[in-house]
PDB file of C-alpha atoms and ligand atoms in Angstrom:
ATOM      1  CA  MET A 719      18.557  -4.001   2.491  1.00 42.00           C
ATOM      2  CA  ALA A 720      18.398  -0.615   0.787  1.00 44.00           C
ATOM      3  CA  PRO A 721      21.580   0.099  -1.189  1.00 43.00           C
ATOM      4  CA  PRO A 722      23.941   2.397   0.724  1.00 42.00           C
ATOM      5  CA  GLU A 723      24.128   4.941  -2.113  1.00 43.00           C
ATOM      6  CA  LYS A 724      20.503   5.836  -1.378  1.00 41.00           C
ATOM      7  CA  GLN A 725      21.424   7.369   2.006  1.00 43.00           C
ATOM      8  CA  ALA A 726      20.858  11.126   1.993  1.00 42.00           C
ATOM      9  CA  GLU A 727      23.718  13.433   2.999  1.00 43.00           C
ATOM     10  CA  PRO A 728      22.850  15.487   6.116  1.00 42.00           C
ATOM     11  CA  GLU A 729      22.847  18.761   4.141  1.00 40.00           C
ATOM     12  CA  GLU A 730      20.152  17.370   1.834  1.00 43.00           C
ATOM     13  CA  LEU A 731      17.752  16.849   4.693  1.00 47.00           C
ATOM     14  CA  ASN A 732      16.409  20.416   4.707  1.00 51.00           C
ATOM     15  CA  ASP A 733      15.065  19.942   1.196  1.00 61.00           C
ATOM     16  CA  VAL A 734      13.976  16.319   1.144  1.00 66.00           C
ATOM     17  CA  LYS A 735      11.933  14.824  -1.650  1.00 76.00           C
ATOM     18  CA  GLN A 736       8.420  13.834  -0.563  1.00 91.00           C
ATOM     19  CA  PRO A 737       7.260  10.539  -2.054  1.00 97.00           C
ATOM     20  CA  ALA A 738       3.702  10.068  -3.246  1.00 98.00           C
ATOM     21  CA  THR A 739       2.300   7.940  -0.425  1.00 98.00           C
ATOM     22  CA  LEU A 740      -0.832   5.818  -0.771  1.00 98.00           C
ATOM     23  CA  ALA A 741      -2.752   3.675   1.694  1.00 98.00           C
ATOM     24  CA  VAL A 742      -4.115   0.581  -0.043  1.00 98.00           C
ATOM     25  CA  SER A 743      -7.106   0.165   2.198  1.00 98.00           C
ATOM     26  CA  ASN A 744     -10.459  -1.506   2.644  1.00 98.00           C
ATOM     27  CA  GLN A 745     -11.303  -2.941   6.045  1.00 97.00           C
ATOM     28  CA  LYS A 746     -13.114  -5.836   4.371  1.00 97.00           C
ATOM     29  CA  GLY A 747     -10.924  -8.914   4.253  1.00 98.00           C
ATOM     30  CA  GLY A 748      -9.731 -10.683   1.130  1.00 98.00           C
ATOM     31  CA  VAL A 749     -10.733  -8.018  -1.386  1.00 98.00           C
ATOM     32  CA  GLY A 750      -7.295  -7.742  -3.005  1.00 98.00           C
ATOM     33  CA  LYS A 751      -5.409  -5.105  -0.988  1.00 98.00           C
ATOM     34  CA  THR A 752      -2.161  -7.065  -1.038  1.00 98.00           C
ATOM     35  CA  THR A 753      -2.599  -8.134  -4.672  1.00 98.00           C
ATOM     36  CA  VAL A 754      -3.261  -4.557  -5.772  1.00 98.00           C
ATOM     37  CA  ALA A 755      -0.437  -3.107  -3.667  1.00 98.00           C
ATOM     38  CA  VAL A 756       2.150  -5.561  -5.024  1.00 98.00           C
ATOM     39  CA  ASN A 757       1.036  -5.304  -8.648  1.00 98.00           C
ATOM     40  CA  VAL A 758       0.706  -1.520  -8.669  1.00 98.00           C
ATOM     41  CA  ALA A 759       4.229  -1.450  -7.175  1.00 98.00           C
ATOM     42  CA  GLY A 760       5.349  -3.756 -10.013  1.00 98.00           C
ATOM     43  CA  ALA A 761       3.710  -1.504 -12.601  1.00 98.00           C
ATOM     44  CA  LEU A 762       5.292   1.626 -11.121  1.00 98.00           C
ATOM     45  CA  ASN A 763       8.659  -0.142 -11.251  1.00 98.00           C
ATOM     46  CA  GLN A 764       8.018  -0.879 -14.930  1.00 97.00           C
ATOM     47  CA  ARG A 765       7.582   2.866 -15.386  1.00 97.00           C
ATOM     48  CA  GLY A 766      10.976   3.519 -13.817  1.00 96.00           C
ATOM     49  CA  ARG A 767       9.725   4.533 -10.369  1.00 97.00           C
ATOM     50  CA  ASP A 768      11.402   3.681  -7.081  1.00 97.00           C
ATOM     51  CA  VAL A 769       8.785   2.118  -4.816  1.00 98.00           C
ATOM     52  CA  LEU A 770       8.708   1.245  -1.120  1.00 98.00           C
ATOM     53  CA  LEU A 771       5.976  -1.165  -0.057  1.00 98.00           C
ATOM     54  CA  VAL A 772       5.145  -1.091   3.651  1.00 98.00           C
ATOM     55  CA  ASP A 773       3.428  -4.233   4.883  1.00 99.00           C
ATOM     56  CA  LEU A 774       1.341  -2.801   7.707  1.00 99.00           C
ATOM     57  CA  ASP A 775      -0.746  -5.970   8.043  1.00 98.00           C
ATOM     58  CA  PRO A 776       0.199  -8.242  10.973  1.00 98.00           C
ATOM     59  CA  GLN A 777      -0.796 -11.203   8.771  1.00 98.00           C
ATOM     60  CA  GLY A 778       2.310 -10.417   6.699  1.00 98.00           C
ATOM     61  CA  ASN A 779       0.891 -11.682   3.401  1.00 98.00           C
ATOM     62  CA  ALA A 780       2.872  -9.209   1.301  1.00 98.00           C
ATOM     63  CA  THR A 781       6.021  -9.911   3.325  1.00 98.00           C
ATOM     64  CA  GLU A 782       5.780 -13.672   2.925  1.00 98.00           C
ATOM     65  CA  GLY A 783       4.504 -13.467  -0.639  1.00 98.00           C
ATOM     66  CA  LEU A 784       7.467 -11.349  -1.703  1.00 98.00           C
ATOM     67  CA  GLY A 785       9.867 -13.859  -0.168  1.00 98.00           C
ATOM     68  CA  PHE A 786      10.700 -12.343   3.217  1.00 98.00           C
ATOM     69  CA  ALA A 787       9.411 -15.023   5.560  1.00 98.00           C
ATOM     70  CA  ASP A 788      12.688 -14.776   7.511  1.00 98.00           C
ATOM     71  CA  ALA A 789      12.115 -11.079   8.151  1.00 98.00           C
ATOM     72  CA  TYR A 790       8.554 -11.868   9.303  1.00 98.00           C
ATOM     73  CA  ASP A 791       9.979 -14.258  11.911  1.00 98.00           C
ATOM     74  CA  ALA A 792      13.016 -12.129  12.758  1.00 98.00           C
ATOM     75  CA  GLU A 793      13.905 -11.089  16.304  1.00 98.00           C
ATOM     76  CA  PRO A 794      13.333  -7.466  17.431  1.00 98.00           C
ATOM     77  CA  PRO A 795      13.628  -4.721  16.470  1.00 98.00           C
ATOM     78  CA  SER A 796      10.773  -5.003  13.990  1.00 98.00           C
ATOM     79  CA  LEU A 797       7.921  -2.856  12.749  1.00 98.00           C
ATOM     80  CA  PHE A 798       6.332  -3.337  16.189  1.00 98.00           C
ATOM     81  CA  ASP A 799       9.257  -1.537  17.869  1.00 98.00           C
ATOM     82  CA  VAL A 800       9.419   1.154  15.171  1.00 98.00           C
ATOM     83  CA  LEU A 801       5.744   2.029  15.724  1.00 98.00           C
ATOM     84  CA  THR A 802       5.512   1.705  19.507  1.00 98.00           C
ATOM     85  CA  ASP A 803       8.870   2.992  20.804  1.00 98.00           C
ATOM     86  CA  SER A 804       9.969   6.424  19.614  1.00 97.00           C
ATOM     87  CA  GLU A 805      13.574   5.616  20.521  1.00 97.00           C
ATOM     88  CA  GLN A 806      13.547   2.766  18.001  1.00 98.00           C
ATOM     89  CA  ARG A 807      11.743   4.651  15.229  1.00 98.00           C
ATOM     90  CA  GLY A 808      14.970   5.075  13.264  1.00 97.00           C
ATOM     91  CA  GLU A 809      15.368   1.294  13.064  1.00 98.00           C
ATOM     92  CA  ILE A 810      12.960   1.325  10.125  1.00 98.00           C
ATOM     93  CA  LYS A 811      15.994   1.975   7.887  1.00 98.00           C
ATOM     94  CA  ARG A 812      17.470  -1.359   8.889  1.00 98.00           C
ATOM     95  CA  LEU A 813      14.258  -3.266   8.278  1.00 98.00           C
ATOM     96  CA  VAL A 814      14.102  -2.427   4.552  1.00 98.00           C
ATOM     97  CA  GLN A 815      14.344  -5.515   2.338  1.00 98.00           C
ATOM     98  CA  ASP A 816      15.501  -5.467  -1.259  1.00 98.00           C
ATOM     99  CA  HIS A 817      13.134  -7.153  -3.745  1.00 98.00           C
ATOM    100  CA  ALA A 818      13.726  -7.289  -7.498  1.00 98.00           C
ATOM    101  CA  GLU A 819      10.918  -4.806  -8.123  1.00 98.00           C
ATOM    102  CA  MET A 820      10.669  -2.711  -4.975  1.00 98.00           C
ATOM    103  CA  ASP A 821      11.937  -2.163  -1.432  1.00 98.00           C
ATOM    104  CA  VAL A 822       9.810  -3.641   1.340  1.00 98.00           C
ATOM    105  CA  VAL A 823       9.310  -2.747   5.001  1.00 98.00           C
ATOM    106  CA  PRO A 824       8.274  -6.189   6.216  1.00 98.00           C
ATOM    107  CA  SER A 825       5.607  -7.064   8.700  1.00 98.00           C
ATOM    108  CA  ASN A 826       6.627  -9.265  11.628  1.00 98.00           C
ATOM    109  CA  VAL A 827       5.064 -11.799  13.948  1.00 98.00           C
ATOM    110  CA  ASP A 828       5.370  -9.247  16.810  1.00 98.00           C
ATOM    111  CA  HIS A 829       3.340  -6.753  14.785  1.00 98.00           C
ATOM    112  CA  HIS A 830       0.203  -8.606  15.986  1.00 98.00           C
ATOM    113  CA  HIS A 831       0.725  -6.712  19.279  1.00 98.00           C
ATOM    114  CA  THR A 832       1.134  -3.242  17.747  1.00 98.00           C
ATOM    115  CA  GLU A 833      -2.573  -2.400  17.648  1.00 98.00           C
ATOM    116  CA  ARG A 834      -2.997  -3.111  21.364  1.00 97.00           C
ATOM    117  CA  GLU A 835       0.324  -1.542  22.406  1.00 98.00           C
ATOM    118  CA  MET A 836      -0.517   1.669  20.558  1.00 96.00           C
ATOM    119  CA  THR A 837      -3.161   2.404  23.174  1.00 94.00           C
ATOM    120  CA  HIS A 838      -0.226   3.377  25.431  1.00 95.00           C
ATOM    121  CA  VAL A 839       1.714   5.383  22.825  1.00 96.00           C
ATOM    122  CA  ARG A 840       1.699   9.171  22.681  1.00 95.00           C
ATOM    123  CA  ARG A 841       0.245  10.481  19.391  1.00 97.00           C
ATOM    124  CA  PRO A 842      -0.492   6.926  18.212  1.00 98.00           C
ATOM    125  CA  THR A 843      -1.883   7.854  14.778  1.00 98.00           C
ATOM    126  CA  GLU A 844       1.299   9.709  13.779  1.00 98.00           C
ATOM    127  CA  GLN A 845       3.858   6.964  14.380  1.00 98.00           C
ATOM    128  CA  LEU A 846       4.109   5.571  10.838  1.00 98.00           C
ATOM    129  CA  SER A 847       4.279   9.056   9.357  1.00 98.00           C
ATOM    130  CA  LEU A 848       7.147   9.940  11.717  1.00 98.00           C
ATOM    131  CA  ALA A 849       8.986   6.698  10.906  1.00 98.00           C
ATOM    132  CA  LEU A 850       8.639   7.210   7.143  1.00 98.00           C
ATOM    133  CA  GLU A 851      10.189  10.677   7.445  1.00 97.00           C
ATOM    134  CA  GLY A 852      13.489   8.855   7.868  1.00 88.00           C
ATOM    135  CA  ILE A 853      13.345   6.898   4.599  1.00 96.00           C
ATOM    136  CA  GLY A 854      10.637   8.295   2.323  1.00 95.00           C
ATOM    137  CA  GLN A 855      12.994  10.620   0.458  1.00 94.00           C
ATOM    138  CA  HIS A 856      14.608   7.655  -1.309  1.00 95.00           C
ATOM    139  CA  TYR A 857      11.416   6.780  -3.180  1.00 98.00           C
ATOM    140  CA  ASP A 858       8.991   8.123  -5.751  1.00 97.00           C
ATOM    141  CA  TYR A 859       6.163   6.141  -4.154  1.00 98.00           C
ATOM    142  CA  VAL A 860       5.366   4.583  -0.801  1.00 98.00           C
ATOM    143  CA  LEU A 861       2.493   2.066  -0.903  1.00 98.00           C
ATOM    144  CA  ILE A 862       1.062   0.927   2.420  1.00 99.00           C
ATOM    145  CA  ASP A 863      -0.692  -2.461   2.435  1.00 99.00           C
ATOM    146  CA  CYS A 864      -3.294  -2.085   5.204  1.00 98.00           C
ATOM    147  CA  PRO A 865      -4.783  -4.741   7.486  1.00 98.00           C
ATOM    148  CA  PRO A 866      -8.454  -5.720   7.100  1.00 98.00           C
ATOM    149  CA  SER A 867      -9.682  -3.615  10.037  1.00 96.00           C
ATOM    150  CA  LEU A 868     -10.298  -0.020  11.043  1.00 96.00           C
ATOM    151  CA  GLY A 869      -8.023   0.582  14.005  1.00 96.00           C
ATOM    152  CA  HIS A 870      -4.798   2.318  14.927  1.00 98.00           C
ATOM    153  CA  LEU A 871      -2.844   0.689  12.100  1.00 98.00           C
ATOM    154  CA  THR A 872      -5.195   1.772   9.332  1.00 98.00           C
ATOM    155  CA  ASP A 873      -5.424   5.226  10.929  1.00 98.00           C
ATOM    156  CA  ASN A 874      -1.615   5.413  10.808  1.00 98.00           C
ATOM    157  CA  ALA A 875      -1.701   4.541   7.100  1.00 98.00           C
ATOM    158  CA  LEU A 876      -4.408   7.097   6.322  1.00 98.00           C
ATOM    159  CA  TYR A 877      -2.598   9.817   8.263  1.00 98.00           C
ATOM    160  CA  ALA A 878       0.814   9.037   6.738  1.00 98.00           C
ATOM    161  CA  ALA A 879      -0.474   8.721   3.173  1.00 98.00           C
ATOM    162  CA  GLN A 880      -3.400  11.123   2.909  1.00 98.00           C
ATOM    163  CA  ASN A 881      -4.042   9.348  -0.404  1.00 98.00           C
ATOM    164  CA  LEU A 882      -6.183   6.257  -0.854  1.00 98.00           C
ATOM    165  CA  LEU A 883      -6.139   3.398  -3.306  1.00 98.00           C
ATOM    166  CA  ILE A 884      -9.283   1.334  -2.683  1.00 98.00           C
ATOM    167  CA  PRO A 885      -9.600  -2.255  -3.870  1.00 98.00           C
ATOM    168  CA  ALA A 886     -13.135  -3.641  -3.619  1.00 98.00           C
ATOM    169  CA  LEU A 887     -14.872  -6.740  -4.841  1.00 97.00           C
ATOM    170  CA  ALA A 888     -17.584  -6.216  -7.449  1.00 95.00           C
ATOM    171  CA  GLU A 889     -20.232  -7.737  -5.202  1.00 95.00           C
ATOM    172  CA  SER A 890     -23.015  -6.226  -3.125  1.00 94.00           C
ATOM    173  CA  THR A 891     -21.225  -6.694   0.216  1.00 94.00           C
ATOM    174  CA  SER A 892     -18.804  -3.989  -0.911  1.00 95.00           C
ATOM    175  CA  LYS A 893     -21.429  -1.251  -0.564  1.00 96.00           C
ATOM    176  CA  ARG A 894     -21.427  -1.336   3.210  1.00 96.00           C
ATOM    177  CA  ALA A 895     -17.640  -1.722   3.312  1.00 96.00           C
ATOM    178  CA  VAL A 896     -17.084   1.338   1.129  1.00 96.00           C
ATOM    179  CA  GLU A 897     -19.627   3.434   3.066  1.00 96.00           C
ATOM    180  CA  LEU A 898     -17.915   2.504   6.337  1.00 97.00           C
ATOM    181  CA  LEU A 899     -14.528   3.400   4.883  1.00 97.00           C
ATOM    182  CA  PHE A 900     -15.873   6.778   3.703  1.00 96.00           C
ATOM    183  CA  ASP A 901     -17.244   7.512   7.186  1.00 97.00           C
ATOM    184  CA  HIS A 902     -13.963   6.531   8.779  1.00 97.00           C
ATOM    185  CA  VAL A 903     -11.898   8.634   6.388  1.00 98.00           C
ATOM    186  CA  THR A 904     -14.164  11.611   7.097  1.00 98.00           C
ATOM    187  CA  SER A 905     -13.644  11.232  10.842  1.00 97.00           C
ATOM    188  CA  ILE A 906      -9.845  11.056  10.441  1.00 98.00           C
ATOM    189  CA  GLU A 907      -9.927  14.147   8.232  1.00 98.00           C
ATOM    190  CA  ARG A 908     -11.938  15.980  10.893  1.00 98.00           C
ATOM    191  CA  ASP A 909      -9.846  14.786  13.842  1.00 97.00           C
ATOM    192  CA  PHE A 910      -6.519  15.723  12.254  1.00 98.00           C
ATOM    193  CA  ASP A 911      -7.605  18.607  10.040  1.00 98.00           C
ATOM    194  CA  ILE A 912      -6.262  16.892   6.935  1.00 98.00           C
ATOM    195  CA  SER A 913      -7.656  16.074   3.519  1.00 98.00           C
ATOM    196  CA  ILE A 914      -7.446  12.499   2.222  1.00 98.00           C
ATOM    197  CA  GLN A 915      -7.716  12.062  -1.555  1.00 98.00           C
ATOM    198  CA  GLU A 916      -9.205   8.983  -3.205  1.00 97.00           C
ATOM    199  CA  ARG A 917      -6.746   8.402  -6.045  1.00 98.00           C
ATOM    200  CA  ALA A 918      -8.168   5.218  -7.565  1.00 98.00           C
ATOM    201  CA  VAL A 919     -10.772   2.522  -6.999  1.00 98.00           C
ATOM    202  CA  VAL A 920      -9.994  -0.972  -8.206  1.00 98.00           C
ATOM    203  CA  ALA A 921     -12.924  -3.334  -8.688  1.00 98.00           C
ATOM    204  CA  ASN A 922     -11.183  -6.665  -8.191  1.00 97.00           C
ATOM    205  CA  ARG A 923     -11.909 -10.253  -9.220  1.00 96.00           C
ATOM    206  CA  VAL A 924     -14.513  -9.018 -11.653  1.00 97.00           C
ATOM    207  CA  GLU A 925     -16.493 -11.723 -13.451  1.00 95.00           C
ATOM    208  CA  GLU A 926     -19.247 -11.650 -16.054  1.00 95.00           C
ATOM    209  CA  THR A 927     -22.238 -11.640 -13.706  1.00 95.00           C
ATOM    210  CA  ASN A 928     -25.250  -9.387 -13.221  1.00 96.00           C
ATOM    211  CA  GLU A 929     -24.123  -8.674  -9.660  1.00 94.00           C
ATOM    212  CA  ALA A 930     -20.727  -7.472 -10.911  1.00 96.00           C
ATOM    213  CA  THR A 931     -22.356  -5.237 -13.530  1.00 96.00           C
ATOM    214  CA  GLU A 932     -24.660  -3.724 -10.893  1.00 96.00           C
ATOM    215  CA  MET A 933     -21.729  -3.108  -8.570  1.00 96.00           C
ATOM    216  CA  LEU A 934     -19.626  -1.475 -11.280  1.00 97.00           C
ATOM    217  CA  ASP A 935     -22.565   0.912 -11.832  1.00 97.00           C
ATOM    218  CA  TRP A 936     -22.695   1.539  -8.089  1.00 97.00           C
ATOM    219  CA  PHE A 937     -18.943   2.272  -7.999  1.00 97.00           C
ATOM    220  CA  ALA A 938     -19.410   4.698 -10.902  1.00 97.00           C
ATOM    221  CA  ARG A 939     -22.012   6.610  -8.869  1.00 96.00           C
ATOM    222  CA  ALA A 940     -20.187   6.405  -5.516  1.00 95.00           C
ATOM    223  CA  PHE A 941     -16.801   7.389  -7.012  1.00 96.00           C
ATOM    224  CA  ASP A 942     -17.897   9.658  -9.837  1.00 95.00           C
ATOM    225  CA  ASP A 943     -14.765  11.854  -9.516  1.00 95.00           C
ATOM    226  CA  THR A 944     -12.274   9.038  -8.899  1.00 97.00           C
ATOM    227  CA  PRO A 945     -10.474   7.012 -11.593  1.00 98.00           C
ATOM    228  CA  ARG A 946     -11.903   3.487 -11.621  1.00 98.00           C
ATOM    229  CA  PHE A 947     -10.271   0.291 -12.820  1.00 98.00           C
ATOM    230  CA  GLU A 948     -11.388  -3.326 -13.269  1.00 98.00           C
ATOM    231  CA  VAL A 949      -9.131  -6.257 -12.479  1.00 98.00           C
ATOM    232  CA  ARG A 950     -10.600  -9.557 -13.636  1.00 97.00           C
ATOM    233  CA  LYS A 951     -10.280 -12.842 -11.861  1.00 96.00           C
ATOM    234  CA  ARG A 952      -6.998 -14.382 -13.043  1.00 97.00           C
ATOM    235  CA  VAL A 953      -5.267 -17.392 -11.529  1.00 98.00           C
ATOM    236  CA  ALA A 954      -1.952 -15.869 -12.679  1.00 98.00           C
ATOM    237  CA  LEU A 955      -2.320 -13.275  -9.896  1.00 98.00           C
ATOM    238  CA  GLN A 956      -2.348 -16.042  -7.298  1.00 98.00           C
ATOM    239  CA  ARG A 957       0.544 -17.798  -8.994  1.00 98.00           C
ATOM    240  CA  ALA A 958       2.590 -14.597  -9.146  1.00 98.00           C
ATOM    241  CA  HIS A 959       2.000 -14.147  -5.391  1.00 98.00           C
ATOM    242  CA  SER A 960       3.219 -17.712  -4.752  1.00 98.00           C
ATOM    243  CA  ALA A 961       6.245 -17.064  -6.976  1.00 98.00           C
ATOM    244  CA  GLY A 962       7.161 -13.983  -4.911  1.00 98.00           C
ATOM    245  CA  THR A 963       6.673 -11.350  -7.586  1.00 98.00           C
ATOM    246  CA  SER A 964       4.176  -9.118  -9.322  1.00 98.00           C
ATOM    247  CA  LEU A 965       2.608 -10.218 -12.621  1.00 98.00           C
ATOM    248  CA  PHE A 966       5.292  -8.237 -14.457  1.00 98.00           C
ATOM    249  CA  GLU A 967       8.059 -10.571 -13.318  1.00 97.00           C
ATOM    250  CA  TYR A 968       5.880 -13.678 -13.356  1.00 98.00           C
ATOM    251  CA  ASP A 969       4.243 -13.353 -16.783  1.00 98.00           C
ATOM    252  CA  PRO A 970       4.151  -9.939 -18.463  1.00 97.00           C
ATOM    253  CA  GLU A 971       1.855 -11.346 -21.170  1.00 98.00           C
ATOM    254  CA  VAL A 972      -1.121 -11.652 -18.779  1.00 98.00           C
ATOM    255  CA  ASP A 973      -3.810  -9.176 -19.870  1.00 97.00           C
ATOM    256  CA  MET A 974      -4.206  -7.658 -16.375  1.00 98.00           C
ATOM    257  CA  CYS A 975      -0.702  -6.160 -16.647  1.00 98.00           C
ATOM    258  CA  ASP A 976      -2.269  -3.464 -18.810  1.00 98.00           C
ATOM    259  CA  VAL A 977      -4.738  -2.571 -16.059  1.00 98.00           C
ATOM    260  CA  PHE A 978      -1.973  -2.193 -13.462  1.00 98.00           C
ATOM    261  CA  LEU A 979       0.064  -0.123 -15.926  1.00 98.00           C
ATOM    262  CA  ASP A 980      -2.988   2.125 -16.452  1.00 98.00           C
ATOM    263  CA  ILE A 981      -3.270   2.584 -12.679  1.00 98.00           C
ATOM    264  CA  ALA A 982       0.442   3.453 -12.484  1.00 98.00           C
ATOM    265  CA  ALA A 983       0.158   5.933 -15.355  1.00 97.00           C
ATOM    266  CA  THR A 984      -2.870   7.573 -13.708  1.00 98.00           C
ATOM    267  CA  LEU A 985      -0.979   7.917 -10.410  1.00 98.00           C
ATOM    268  CA  ASP A 986       2.050   9.430 -12.171  1.00 98.00           C
ATOM    269  CA  GLU A 987      -0.275  11.943 -13.794  1.00 97.00           C
ATOM    270  CA  GLN A 988      -2.069  12.767 -10.538  1.00 97.00           C
ATOM    271  CA  PHE A 989       1.184  13.265  -8.650  1.00 97.00           C
ATOM    272  CA  GLY A 990       2.784  15.203 -11.499  1.00 95.00           C
ATOM    273  CA  LEU A 991       5.724  12.872 -11.999  1.00 92.00           C
ATOM    274  CA  PRO A 992       7.708  13.558 -15.174  1.00 84.00           C
ATOM    275  CA  PRO A 993       7.462  11.166 -18.171  1.00 77.00           C
ATOM    276  CA  ALA A 994       8.512   7.644 -17.249  1.00 67.00           C
ATOM    277  CA  GLU A 995      11.832   6.118 -18.169  1.00 64.00           C
ATOM    278  CA  THR A 996      11.533   3.084 -20.409  1.00 56.00           C
ATOM    279  CA  ALA A 997      13.546   0.687 -18.203  1.00 60.00           C
ATOM    280  CA  PRO A 998      12.253  -0.608 -14.868  1.00 71.00           C
ATOM    281  CA  ALA A 999      13.872   1.281 -12.002  1.00 68.00           C
ATOM    282  CA  ARG A1000      15.351  -1.804 -10.384  1.00 71.00           C
ATOM    283  CA  GLU A1001      16.989  -3.059 -13.582  1.00 60.00           C
ATOM    284  CA  ALA A1002      18.423   0.373 -14.246  1.00 42.00           C
ATOM    285  CA  ARG A1003      20.561   0.186 -11.077  1.00 40.00           C
TER     286      ARG A1003
HETATM  287  N1  LIG B 247      -8.019 -10.623  -9.523  1.00 59.73           N
HETATM  288  C1  LIG B 247      -7.788 -11.762  -8.855  1.00 59.73           C
HETATM  289  N2  LIG B 247      -7.913 -12.968  -9.478  1.00 59.73           N
HETATM  290  C2  LIG B 247      -7.699 -14.114  -8.820  1.00 59.73           C
HETATM  291  N3  LIG B 247      -7.329 -14.185  -7.535  1.00 59.73           N
HETATM  292  C3  LIG B 247      -7.192 -13.033  -6.853  1.00 59.73           C
HETATM  293  C4  LIG B 247      -7.402 -11.760  -7.473  1.00 59.73           C
HETATM  294  N4  LIG B 247      -7.178 -10.808  -6.541  1.00 59.73           N
HETATM  295  C5  LIG B 247      -6.842 -11.430  -5.401  1.00 59.73           C
HETATM  296  N5  LIG B 247      -6.850 -12.764  -5.573  1.00 59.73           N
HETATM  297  C6  LIG B 247      -6.588 -13.798  -4.548  1.00 59.73           C
HETATM  298  O1  LIG B 247      -7.558 -13.616  -3.522  1.00 59.73           O
HETATM  299  C7  LIG B 247      -6.976 -13.804  -2.255  1.00 59.73           C
HETATM  300  C8  LIG B 247      -7.146 -12.532  -1.425  1.00 59.73           C
HETATM  301  O2  LIG B 247      -6.414 -11.502  -2.055  1.00 59.73           O
HETATM  302  P1  LIG B 247      -5.497 -10.514  -1.202  1.00 59.73           P
HETATM  303  O3  LIG B 247      -4.670 -11.276  -0.243  1.00 59.73           O
HETATM  304  O4  LIG B 247      -4.815  -9.610  -2.149  1.00 59.73           O
HETATM  305  O5  LIG B 247      -6.634  -9.729  -0.427  1.00 59.73           O
HETATM  306  P2  LIG B 247      -6.449  -8.763   0.829  1.00 59.73           P
HETATM  307  O6  LIG B 247      -7.534  -7.738   0.780  1.00 59.73           O
HETATM  308  O7  LIG B 247      -5.071  -8.272   0.904  1.00 59.73           O
HETATM  309  O8  LIG B 247      -6.734  -9.779   2.027  1.00 59.73           O
HETATM  310  P3  LIG B 247      -6.582  -9.434   3.608  1.00 59.73           P
HETATM  311  O9  LIG B 247      -7.799  -8.612   3.941  1.00 59.73           O
HETATM  312  O10 LIG B 247      -6.567 -10.779   4.275  1.00 59.73           O
HETATM  313  O11 LIG B 247      -5.308  -8.676   3.766  1.00 59.73           O
HETATM  314  C9  LIG B 247      -5.523 -14.179  -2.512  1.00 59.73           C
HETATM  315  O12 LIG B 247      -5.422 -15.578  -2.541  1.00 59.73           O
HETATM  316  C10 LIG B 247      -5.234 -13.594  -3.886  1.00 59.73           C
HETATM  317  O13 LIG B 247      -4.227 -14.304  -4.578  1.00 59.73           O
HETATM  318 MG1  LIG B 248      -3.717  -8.336   2.507  1.00 59.73          MG
END
């Protein structure tokens, strides 16, 4: 659970710190959303940032991967109640799990019903944003690991974050996925009169193939104003997931650590965070 010293005093609440909030999103399955979310969180921690990772995916891969299988199977209240019952919104504080590198709002087996239940909720798209108001001030960053679908849950992430981190495979099937995501983001912007910024695109599982080269060129054209990164296929990323950590805890010598650190540095620059401390935030406590 979040350490008690992080609780804000009531008088601080008029001037609360706003975390940089990012939706890690691509409705295509298996492209690396969870891998990117966890490893960018690890890299931000290396730069001394306090990070909250919200596992908004009913599959709970980030939750289980980071070692919170018990929270995934826990009895109510869970993320389902937080997002579908305004009276239980404040329970999000009690859901927060303490990982060595970040705090985690875990997914839960009941969260499979959230998408359907949200049809009956007033202002369904705003529920995650409202819930995060209660805890966001404790963090520099909130990263939201999205499910592989475009529905209420992803809309909640886009509305709450208004910033996007897009992982995509360097293969031709990504073109349609990215175009669909763009169209969806545009419709959310129009519906809610908001502006959603693409902060970074991560070509993931890149290999030395002609198809990958063609797709990297396509990404360069489609995201000409957005910082782009390439994460290569590395079995260490799967092993780190199984070990319950980011690459930084699992094996900081793996070359892809540098890519995740570059992403973290770019985000710090975009969000105007002051120069990083040298020690990871969690170790500094
Ligand atoms: N760069 C990589 N190198 C090797 N394996 C990877 C890499 N990125 C992701 N993987 C593996 O690919 C699988 C899918 O990745 P991940 O779970 O991050 O995708 P996802 O987009 O979150 O999936 P879902 O859509 O189901 O939520 C996982 O087994 C993960 O460990
Ligand atoms: Mg995932």
